Amino acid sequence: MTQNPWTREQTPGPQQPSPGPAPQPDLTPRGPSAPQHGVPAPAEDQRLPKFAIPVADTLWWVGVHGGAGETTMSQLLPGTRAAAHRWPIPPPPVPTPVILVARTHGSGLRAAQRAAIEWASGVVQGVAVLGLVLIADAPGRLPRVLDDFADIVGGGVPRVWDIPWIEEWRRGEAPTPDNTPDEVFEVLESIYALRASNPADYPAPY
């Protein structure tokens, strides 16, 4: 991957000491980091399509439904790619790292849950799911029922990152550091650090 363009630089004032080292993102998985025995695979018509890639050479964003935001995420981190709502499958033995992407409405969360179950069942050969990005589908807080469901879905993947509602993106403006809030910088820095830590060595079935 190219150099991370989403690290905010702090310029110390004339009488302020230089800031210390920036805190490192916590890369510890909060949920399962590999498929689990005994998880039943979804029915064929509930699974995401697959496509072959020549080598596991980058991070892929897998939007689990139409309009999930995988293209936006690929624009945010240069060198990553959108998978067009499919699993990217490289040849053995190295799995490719992927991050699932979904909106926070009911249908988006259900699609994320199906994709997480599909991965957990072991039927997706050759991917290392690093986590799930949930992108707000509307301004304001999630209704309690959706917030609780998001917690359940997030328990089935290693990590969850939340992207807030961003009005400029809704209007069609390309994501830039100027129209991107601090919360997104933190998400991107965490994902960049995770990818740089060689997550292709994470367990994955082959």
C-alpha positions as protocol buffer text, in pm:
chain_id: "A"
residue {
  index: 1
  type: MET
  ca { x: 0 y: 0 z: 0 }
}
residue {
  index: 2
  type: THR
  ca { x: 105 y: 358 z: -56 }
}
residue {
  index: 3
  type: GLN
  ca { x: 181 y: 602 z: 224 }
}
residue {
  index: 4
  type: ASN
  ca { x: -119 y: 672 z: 444 }
}
residue {
  index: 5
  type: PRO
  ca { x: -266 y: 1010 z: 335 }
}
residue {
  index: 6
  type: TRP
  ca { x: -514 y: 1019 z: 624 }
}
residue {
  index: 7
  type: THR
  ca { x: -281 y: 1097 z: 915 }
}
residue {
  index: 8
  type: ARG
  ca { x: -348 y: 1442 z: 1053 }
}
residue {
  index: 9
  type: GLU
  ca { x: -32 y: 1644 z: 1110 }
}
residue {
  index: 10
  type: GLN
  ca { x: -28 y: 1862 z: 1420 }
}
residue {
  index: 11
  type: THR
  ca { x: 165 y: 2187 z: 1400 }
}
residue {
  index: 12
  type: PRO
  ca { x: 280 y: 2302 z: 1746 }
}
residue {
  index: 13
  type: GLY
  ca { x: 216 y: 2664 z: 1838 }
}
residue {
  index: 14
  type: PRO
  ca { x: 505 y: 2906 z: 1903 }
}
residue {
  index: 15
  type: GLN
  ca { x: 518 y: 2829 z: 2277 }
}
residue {
  index: 16
  type: GLN
  ca { x: 387 y: 2476 z: 2272 }
}
residue {
  index: 17
  type: PRO
  ca { x: 609 y: 2169 z: 2298 }
}
residue {
  index: 18
  type: SER
  ca { x: 617 y: 1932 z: 2007 }
}
residue {
  index: 19
  type: PRO
  ca { x: 351 y: 1664 z: 2042 }
}
residue {
  index: 20
  type: GLY
  ca { x: 465 y: 1322 z: 2155 }
}
residue {
  index: 21
  type: PRO
  ca { x: 429 y: 1010 z: 1945 }
}
residue {
  index: 22
  type: ALA
  ca { x: 74 y: 952 z: 1826 }
}
residue {
  index: 23
  type: PRO
  ca { x: -104 y: 668 z: 2009 }
}
residue {
  index: 24
  type: GLN
  ca { x: -102 y: 346 z: 1814 }
}
residue {
  index: 25
  type: PRO
  ca { x: -439 y: 202 z: 1708 }
}
residue {
  index: 26
  type: ASP
  ca { x: -558 y: -103 z: 1898 }
}
residue {
  index: 27
  type: LEU
  ca { x: -542 y: -389 z: 1648 }
}
residue {
  index: 28
  type: THR
  ca { x: -662 y: -659 z: 1888 }
}
residue {
  index: 29
  type: PRO
  ca { x: -953 y: -862 z: 1746 }
}
residue {
  index: 30
  type: ARG
  ca { x: -1276 y: -826 z: 1943 }
}
residue {
  index: 31
  type: GLY
  ca { x: -1448 y: -1119 z: 1773 }
}
residue {
  index: 32
  type: PRO
  ca { x: -1347 y: -1441 z: 1595 }
}
residue {
  index: 33
  type: SER
  ca { x: -1050 y: -1398 z: 1361 }
}
residue {
  index: 34
  type: ALA
  ca { x: -1100 y: -1722 z: 1169 }
}
residue {
  index: 35
  type: PRO
  ca { x: -1388 y: -1945 z: 1053 }
}
residue {
  index: 36
  type: GLN
  ca { x: -1541 y: -2156 z: 1329 }
}
residue {
  index: 37
  type: HIS
  ca { x: -1634 y: -2522 z: 1338 }
}
residue {
  index: 38
  type: GLY
  ca { x: -2003 y: -2594 z: 1349 }
}
residue {
  index: 39
  type: VAL
  ca { x: -2132 y: -2275 z: 1186 }
}
residue {
  index: 40
  type: PRO
  ca { x: -2384 y: -2380 z: 919 }
}
residue {
  index: 41
  type: ALA
  ca { x: -2330 y: -2226 z: 577 }
}
residue {
  index: 42
  type: PRO
  ca { x: -2606 y: -2005 z: 436 }
}
residue {
  index: 43
  type: ALA
  ca { x: -2813 y: -2135 z: 146 }
}
residue {
  index: 44
  type: GLU
  ca { x: -2653 y: -2086 z: -195 }
}
residue {
  index: 45
  type: ASP
  ca { x: -2887 y: -1801 z: -286 }
}
residue {
  index: 46
  type: GLN
  ca { x: -2789 y: -1619 z: 35 }
}
residue {
  index: 47
  type: ARG
  ca { x: -2416 y: -1618 z: -41 }
}
residue {
  index: 48
  type: LEU
  ca { x: -2207 y: -1351 z: -210 }
}
residue {
  index: 49
  type: PRO
  ca { x: -2061 y: -1431 z: -553 }
}
residue {
  index: 50
  type: LYS
  ca { x: -1689 y: -1499 z: -592 }
}
residue {
  index: 51
  type: PHE
  ca { x: -1429 y: -1399 z: -847 }
}
residue {
  index: 52
  type: ALA
  ca { x: -1067 y: -1497 z: -899 }
}
residue {
  index: 53
  type: ILE
  ca { x: -776 y: -1260 z: -844 }
}
residue {
  index: 54
  type: PRO
  ca { x: -421 y: -1343 z: -955 }
}
residue {
  index: 55
  type: VAL
  ca { x: -252 y: -1280 z: -619 }
}
residue {
  index: 56
  type: ALA
  ca { x: -333 y: -1156 z: -269 }
}
residue {
  index: 57
  type: ASP
  ca { x: -157 y: -824 z: -314 }
}
residue {
  index: 58
  type: THR
  ca { x: -391 y: -565 z: -160 }
}
residue {
  index: 59
  type: LEU
  ca { x: -680 y: -500 z: 74 }
}
residue {
  index: 60
  type: TRP
  ca { x: -1028 y: -547 z: -73 }
}
residue {
  index: 61
  type: TRP
  ca { x: -1353 y: -385 z: 40 }
}
residue {
  index: 62
  type: VAL
  ca { x: -1647 y: -622 z: 7 }
}
residue {
  index: 63
  type: GLY
  ca { x: -1977 y: -437 z: 4 }
}
residue {
  index: 64
  type: VAL
  ca { x: -2234 y: -687 z: 124 }
}
residue {
  index: 65
  type: HIS
  ca { x: -2524 y: -514 z: -54 }
}
residue {
  index: 66
  type: GLY
  ca { x: -2582 y: -252 z: -323 }
}
residue {
  index: 67
  type: GLY
  ca { x: -2491 y: 99 z: -208 }
}
residue {
  index: 68
  type: ALA
  ca { x: -2291 y: -27 z: 87 }
}
residue {
  index: 69
  type: GLY
  ca { x: -2005 y: 219 z: 31 }
}
residue {
  index: 70
  type: GLU
  ca { x: -1721 y: -6 z: -78 }
}
residue {
  index: 71
  type: THR
  ca { x: -1623 y: 230 z: -360 }
}
residue {
  index: 72
  type: THR
  ca { x: -1607 y: 522 z: -119 }
}
residue {
  index: 73
  type: MET
  ca { x: -1383 y: 321 z: 113 }
}
residue {
  index: 74
  type: SER
  ca { x: -1150 y: 232 z: -173 }
}
residue {
  index: 75
  type: GLN
  ca { x: -1122 y: 604 z: -254 }
}
residue {
  index: 76
  type: LEU
  ca { x: -1035 y: 680 z: 105 }
}
residue {
  index: 77
  type: LEU
  ca { x: -733 y: 446 z: 113 }
}
residue {
  index: 78
  type: PRO
  ca { x: -531 y: 452 z: -212 }
}
residue {
  index: 79
  type: GLY
  ca { x: -401 y: 114 z: -316 }
}
residue {
  index: 80
  type: THR
  ca { x: -709 y: -71 z: -192 }
}
residue {
  index: 81
  type: ARG
  ca { x: -986 y: -201 z: -416 }
}
residue {
  index: 82
  type: ALA
  ca { x: -1363 y: -241 z: -423 }
}
residue {
  index: 83
  type: ALA
  ca { x: -1477 y: -598 z: -488 }
}
residue {
  index: 84
  type: ALA
  ca { x: -1817 y: -515 z: -640 }
}
residue {
  index: 85
  type: HIS
  ca { x: -2013 y: -712 z: -379 }
}
residue {
  index: 86
  type: ARG
  ca { x: -1812 y: -1031 z: -435 }
}
residue {
  index: 87
  type: TRP
  ca { x: -1548 y: -1234 z: -253 }
}
residue {
  index: 88
  type: PRO
  ca { x: -1202 y: -1191 z: -417 }
}
residue {
  index: 89
  type: ILE
  ca { x: -1037 y: -1535 z: -423 }
}
residue {
  index: 90
  type: PRO
  ca { x: -660 y: -1564 z: -484 }
}
residue {
  index: 91
  type: PRO
  ca { x: -474 y: -1886 z: -562 }
}
residue {
  index: 92
  type: PRO
  ca { x: -325 y: -2075 z: -265 }
}
residue {
  index: 93
  type: PRO
  ca { x: -156 y: -2051 z: -28 }
}
residue {
  index: 94
  type: VAL
  ca { x: -180 y: -1685 z: 83 }
}
residue {
  index: 95
  type: PRO
  ca { x: -531 y: -1551 z: 163 }
}
residue {
  index: 96
  type: THR
  ca { x: -630 y: -1200 z: 66 }
}
residue {
  index: 97
  type: PRO
  ca { x: -737 y: -955 z: 340 }
}
residue {
  index: 98
  type: VAL
  ca { x: -1090 y: -815 z: 307 }
}
residue {
  index: 99
  type: ILE
  ca { x: -1309 y: -581 z: 506 }
}
residue {
  index: 100
  type: LEU
  ca { x: -1686 y: -609 z: 481 }
}
residue {
  index: 101
  type: VAL
  ca { x: -1883 y: -288 z: 425 }
}
residue {
  index: 102
  type: ALA
  ca { x: -2250 y: -227 z: 503 }
}
residue {
  index: 103
  type: ARG
  ca { x: -2498 y: 50 z: 578 }
}
residue {
  index: 104
  type: THR
  ca { x: -2663 y: 66 z: 917 }
}
residue {
  index: 105
  type: HIS
  ca { x: -3024 y: 24 z: 800 }
}
residue {
  index: 106
  type: GLY
  ca { x: -3200 y: -304 z: 870 }
}
residue {
  index: 107
  type: SER
  ca { x: -3140 y: -464 z: 531 }
}
residue {
  index: 108
  type: GLY
  ca { x: -2774 y: -362 z: 537 }
}
residue {
  index: 109
  type: LEU
  ca { x: -2718 y: -516 z: 879 }
}
residue {
  index: 110
  type: ARG
  ca { x: -2894 y: -837 z: 774 }
}
residue {
  index: 111
  type: ALA
  ca { x: -2671 y: -856 z: 466 }
}
residue {
  index: 112
  type: ALA
  ca { x: -2364 y: -805 z: 685 }
}
residue {
  index: 113
  type: GLN
  ca { x: -2481 y: -1082 z: 915 }
}
residue {
  index: 114
  type: ARG
  ca { x: -2526 y: -1322 z: 621 }
}
residue {
  index: 115
  type: ALA
  ca { x: -2177 y: -1243 z: 488 }
}
residue {
  index: 116
  type: ALA
  ca { x: -2024 y: -1287 z: 834 }
}
residue {
  index: 117
  type: ILE
  ca { x: -2197 y: -1624 z: 873 }
}
residue {
  index: 118
  type: GLU
  ca { x: -2084 y: -1730 z: 526 }
}
residue {
  index: 119
  type: TRP
  ca { x: -1723 y: -1650 z: 614 }
}
residue {
  index: 120
  type: ALA
  ca { x: -1749 y: -1808 z: 960 }
}
residue {
  index: 121
  type: SER
  ca { x: -1884 y: -2132 z: 813 }
}
residue {
  index: 122
  type: GLY
  ca { x: -1561 y: -2185 z: 617 }
}
residue {
  index: 123
  type: VAL
  ca { x: -1718 y: -2205 z: 271 }
}
residue {
  index: 124
  type: VAL
  ca { x: -1524 y: -1899 z: 150 }
}
residue {
  index: 125
  type: GLN
  ca { x: -1179 y: -2027 z: 67 }
}
residue {
  index: 126
  type: GLY
  ca { x: -883 y: -1790 z: 67 }
}
residue {
  index: 127
  type: VAL
  ca { x: -1000 y: -1471 z: 239 }
}
residue {
  index: 128
  type: ALA
  ca { x: -895 y: -1325 z: 573 }
}
residue {
  index: 129
  type: VAL
  ca { x: -1180 y: -1109 z: 701 }
}
residue {
  index: 130
  type: LEU
  ca { x: -1028 y: -830 z: 910 }
}
residue {
  index: 131
  type: GLY
  ca { x: -1356 y: -672 z: 1016 }
}
residue {
  index: 132
  type: LEU
  ca { x: -1666 y: -481 z: 919 }
}
residue {
  index: 133
  type: VAL
  ca { x: -1715 y: -112 z: 838 }
}
residue {
  index: 134
  type: LEU
  ca { x: -2064 y: 16 z: 918 }
}
residue {
  index: 135
  type: ILE
  ca { x: -2152 y: 340 z: 737 }
}
residue {
  index: 136
  type: ALA
  ca { x: -2438 y: 546 z: 877 }
}
residue {
  index: 137
  type: ASP
  ca { x: -2742 y: 544 z: 649 }
}
residue {
  index: 138
  type: ALA
  ca { x: -2891 y: 863 z: 799 }
}
residue {
  index: 139
  type: PRO
  ca { x: -2789 y: 1148 z: 1030 }
}
residue {
  index: 140
  type: GLY
  ca { x: -2834 y: 1111 z: 1404 }
}
residue {
  index: 141
  type: ARG
  ca { x: -2820 y: 813 z: 1636 }
}
residue {
  index: 142
  type: LEU
  ca { x: -2933 y: 469 z: 1534 }
}
residue {
  index: 143
  type: PRO
  ca { x: -3269 y: 354 z: 1669 }
}
residue {
  index: 144
  type: ARG
  ca { x: -3220 y: 122 z: 1965 }
}
residue {
  index: 145
  type: VAL
  ca { x: -3337 y: -185 z: 1776 }
}
residue {
  index: 146
  type: LEU
  ca { x: -3079 y: -127 z: 1499 }
}
residue {
  index: 147
  type: ASP
  ca { x: -2805 y: -37 z: 1745 }
}
residue {
  index: 148
  type: ASP
  ca { x: -2863 y: -364 z: 1931 }
}
residue {
  index: 149
  type: PHE
  ca { x: -2870 y: -560 z: 1604 }
}
residue {
  index: 150
  type: ALA
  ca { x: -2542 y: -395 z: 1495 }
}
residue {
  index: 151
  type: ASP
  ca { x: -2383 y: -519 z: 1817 }
}
residue {
  index: 152
  type: ILE
  ca { x: -2499 y: -873 z: 1743 }
}
residue {
  index: 153
  type: VAL
  ca { x: -2367 y: -860 z: 1386 }
}
residue {
  index: 154
  type: GLY
  ca { x: -2037 y: -712 z: 1500 }
}
residue {
  index: 155
  type: GLY
  ca { x: -1984 y: -1001 z: 1738 }
}
residue {
  index: 156
  type: GLY
  ca { x: -1935 y: -1233 z: 1441 }
}
residue {
  index: 157
  type: VAL
  ca { x: -1630 y: -1057 z: 1292 }
}
residue {
  index: 158
  type: PRO
  ca { x: -1289 y: -963 z: 1430 }
}
residue {
  index: 159
  type: ARG
  ca { x: -1348 y: -586 z: 1442 }
}
residue {
  index: 160
  type: VAL
  ca { x: -1608 y: -321 z: 1367 }
}
residue {
  index: 161
  type: TRP
  ca { x: -1547 y: 37 z: 1257 }
}
residue {
  index: 162
  type: ASP
  ca { x: -1820 y: 301 z: 1242 }
}
residue {
  index: 163
  type: ILE
  ca { x: -1837 y: 577 z: 979 }
}
residue {
  index: 164
  type: PRO
  ca { x: -2077 y: 863 z: 1066 }
}
residue {
  index: 165
  type: TRP
  ca { x: -2321 y: 1034 z: 833 }
}
residue {
  index: 166
  type: ILE
  ca { x: -2132 y: 1285 z: 614 }
}
residue {
  index: 167
  type: GLU
  ca { x: -2355 y: 1528 z: 429 }
}
residue {
  index: 168
  type: GLU
  ca { x: -2085 y: 1629 z: 179 }
}
residue {
  index: 169
  type: TRP
  ca { x: -2050 y: 1270 z: 62 }
}
residue {
  index: 170
  type: ARG
  ca { x: -2427 y: 1243 z: 23 }
}
residue {
  index: 171
  type: ARG
  ca { x: -2416 y: 1545 z: -210 }
}
residue {
  index: 172
  type: GLY
  ca { x: -2165 y: 1362 z: -427 }
}
residue {
  index: 173
  type: GLU
  ca { x: -1846 y: 1534 z: -315 }
}
residue {
  index: 174
  type: ALA
  ca { x: -1540 y: 1314 z: -336 }
}
residue {
  index: 175
  type: PRO
  ca { x: -1395 y: 1221 z: 5 }
}
residue {
  index: 176
  type: THR
  ca { x: -1108 y: 1454 z: 97 }
}
residue {
  index: 177
  type: PRO
  ca { x: -928 y: 1542 z: 421 }
}
residue {
  index: 178
  type: ASP
  ca { x: -1121 y: 1869 z: 425 }
}
residue {
  index: 179
  type: ASN
  ca { x: -1468 y: 1712 z: 429 }
}
residue {
  index: 180
  type: THR
  ca { x: -1379 y: 1413 z: 644 }
}
residue {
  index: 181
  type: PRO
  ca { x: -1444 y: 1427 z: 1021 }
}
residue {
  index: 182
  type: ASP
  ca { x: -1197 y: 1318 z: 1285 }
}
residue {
  index: 183
  type: GLU
  ca { x: -1385 y: 994 z: 1354 }
}
residue {
  index: 184
  type: VAL
  ca { x: -1314 y: 878 z: 999 }
}
residue {
  index: 185
  type: PHE
  ca { x: -946 y: 965 z: 1028 }
}
residue {
  index: 186
  type: GLU
  ca { x: -928 y: 738 z: 1332 }
}
residue {
  index: 187
  type: VAL
  ca { x: -1097 y: 454 z: 1143 }
}
residue {
  index: 188
  type: LEU
  ca { x: -867 y: 491 z: 844 }
}
residue {
  index: 189
  type: GLU
  ca { x: -554 y: 509 z: 1057 }
}
residue {
  index: 190
  type: SER
  ca { x: -659 y: 190 z: 1235 }
}
residue {
  index: 191
  type: ILE
  ca { x: -730 y: 6 z: 911 }
}
residue {
  index: 192
  type: TYR
  ca { x: -409 y: 130 z: 752 }
}
residue {
  index: 193
  type: ALA
  ca { x: -207 y: 13 z: 1051 }
}
residue {
  index: 194
  type: LEU
  ca { x: -385 y: -323 z: 1047 }
}
residue {
  index: 195
  type: ARG
  ca { x: -310 y: -378 z: 679 }
}
residue {
  index: 196
  type: ALA
  ca { x: 52 y: -274 z: 730 }
}
residue {
  index: 197
  type: SER
  ca { x: 87 y: -534 z: 1006 }
}
residue {
  index: 198
  type: ASN
  ca { x: 78 y: -812 z: 742 }
}
residue {
  index: 199
  type: PRO
  ca { x: -270 y: -949 z: 809 }
}
residue {
  index: 200
  type: ALA
  ca { x: -235 y: -1188 z: 514 }
}
residue {
  index: 201
  type: ASP
  ca { x: -75 y: -1421 z: 769 }
}
residue {
  index: 202
  type: TYR
  ca { x: -403 y: -1442 z: 961 }
}
residue {
  index: 203
  type: PRO
  ca { x: -572 y: -1785 z: 959 }
}
residue {
  index: 204
  type: ALA
  ca { x: -782 y: -1861 z: 654 }
}
residue {
  index: 205
  type: PRO
  ca { x: -902 y: -2187 z: 507 }
}
residue {
  index: 206
  type: TYR
  ca { x: -737 y: -2334 z: 197 }
}
